[in-house]
């Protein structure tokens, strides 16, 4: 190769990247190609691979990102194989194609001798039109089974639009086998160039000679020059390394384009057809076999048509290579290898289809986990191998782990395959470039910068911050219990969250379920994650160094805590709901836990008070949540003063809390407690809160005693706190004159007919203390019991 395809993968944030391949190494893809895509902030990656490639990928236990950071779709071809090697990189403004012979493996993109054509619409618009037609047909071609119809149709449209922006003169064409054979296309182009005069072929696999005899016949030639590679050819499971049985005259040569890399194994496939009015060079996935050139394989090539050119490959006579036997197909336990299935997880539903072998009827579904294959449920396979099984809670658990692999067994037959998670698909559509960071947080592999990306993305998406405003993701809907077996002829129920982000449909519901899982992950206590390797080191004795502004680099160096302050302020604005307050608590508790070395005690207390105040100010939506109760307890401190304990009791009462049960759990607020340096049992704190009474509770006790006409205990602290009113309040028990000057409020009404508004200072005293004086009116003492709106 004259360039590295990974350079294309990482040059910009691609909206989508699609790869087709026969053989597949997921370890290679994840460590090389996906790494470049992620560093370039690309959004979506899809691999379309032959069932044999999928089977080999299943054995790579180290590759864990399938179905999460990228999608894999197996393709089954009736009586043939899915053999194209095309890479498409698409953004809104640009598009690139790589068409070659290399599979998506370490050897295909690095070690073998391969061919690769890098195409751009600026000079190869015709090829983009051809590639668009290929993916259009691939989405609905009879005899080709896969589940990526929508993705193929979308890519076809992208390629067509790219072609419309470019230009072409017919000199670069995209050949494929879905509308006629590769051999027929070569025959037609040679005819345009006045007829063939010489044929030279370099290929690793042959069918003995029948295909090359057919091609020679089409081109009206009696001989063919075949490149005998000094470094040998890649061995495969089928085909010969030379056309030993060809009837046409075969001349062994060393073709100049391939001699400079003689130390590499030949896997390139290239045909040079010298013509009377130019020459044709065809390279790509097609071997010199009948299955590739005229058969049922799915193949793709690029044809370069050089009109008027008299340049030819330089050929030197060479020796015919020694025959090499094909590799034997591997077997497992002396039996056949399992077939391949495709599957997806959507809410509680696992849907899929066995592509090979043919299976139907009663079966059993297995999931591959840390302990190996674990049976999940019985399944019922339709005539086409489709199935649908409901497993409550499976998706939520799967979102947190690595790849999801299923196995279906029916009698002596079995099939295995990867599953995609619809919630991840929804995430990519809604979160865009932030998706990778959100997935990292979900799996516990994040850096501080990933948290910053989450915060900045959340700030720009009010559906995450304020679900009461945008109607985005919330609590999960009730889920069925137990396992059920459902034929796909029926609708397969998919559980999910009660609300969804804009967009609706399953994508929106999948996104909502992802939000639920993400919030759950943020609540886990995993300990500090440390600093990014490229972050400034803290200065001794001076805390950490202030981060750069980040304006020049998109904010990559911005301090996550500065962003968090901005996010929390946006979340806890006027009208914030209890749910929003709890989401804010989740974010700041996460920061106290995972970024512990950055969070001071004062900052943790500030956040905690913001969350508690917003929660208590929100409209009551049911009983006090455990998380909020825990936060109130933590804010009270391990050794609260009477005022702190009284404030905590007041907050619990405002939030419809209950004092009859056990102490609220401390665990939800543990990150705050640790950040504030508190080390004490909260049992005594809870006892203090139970013992103490709020001022307005005491005001209520006073009002009840006054109604009975007899002093009692329960409000002595209140009288001590308002000495200017205390004498009159005490005299009210023995003097009718004093009694008439004490007004027990029962609502928003005024204490006299003038209906004057109290001065602001007295309004504040009335709300907090439950006692005030109508200084601008009748001079009465006003008493506001707990539970009465004054």
Coordinates of C-alpha atoms in Angstrom, one line a residue, residues 718-729 741 762 765 769 771-773 775 779 781:
X718 CA -39.5 29.8 71.0
X719 CA -40.4 32.3 73.8
X720 CA -36.7 32.6 74.6
X721 CA -35.9 33.4 70.9
X722 CA -38.4 36.3 70.7
X723 CA -38.2 38.2 74.0
X724 CA -40.1 41.3 72.7
X725 CA -43.2 39.1 72.0
X726 CA -42.7 36.5 74.8
X727 CA -44.2 38.5 77.6
X728 CA -47.4 39.3 75.7
X729 CA -47.6 35.6 74.6
X741 CA -53.4 41.0 71.0
X762 CA -41.4 40.7 59.9
X765 CA -39.4 36.3 61.0
X769 CA -39.5 31.7 63.5
X771 CA -43.7 34.6 65.4
X772 CA -43.7 38.3 64.2
X773 CA -45.4 41.5 65.0
X775 CA -45.6 46.7 63.5
X779 CA -49.2 45.9 66.7
X781 CA -48.3 39.4 67.8

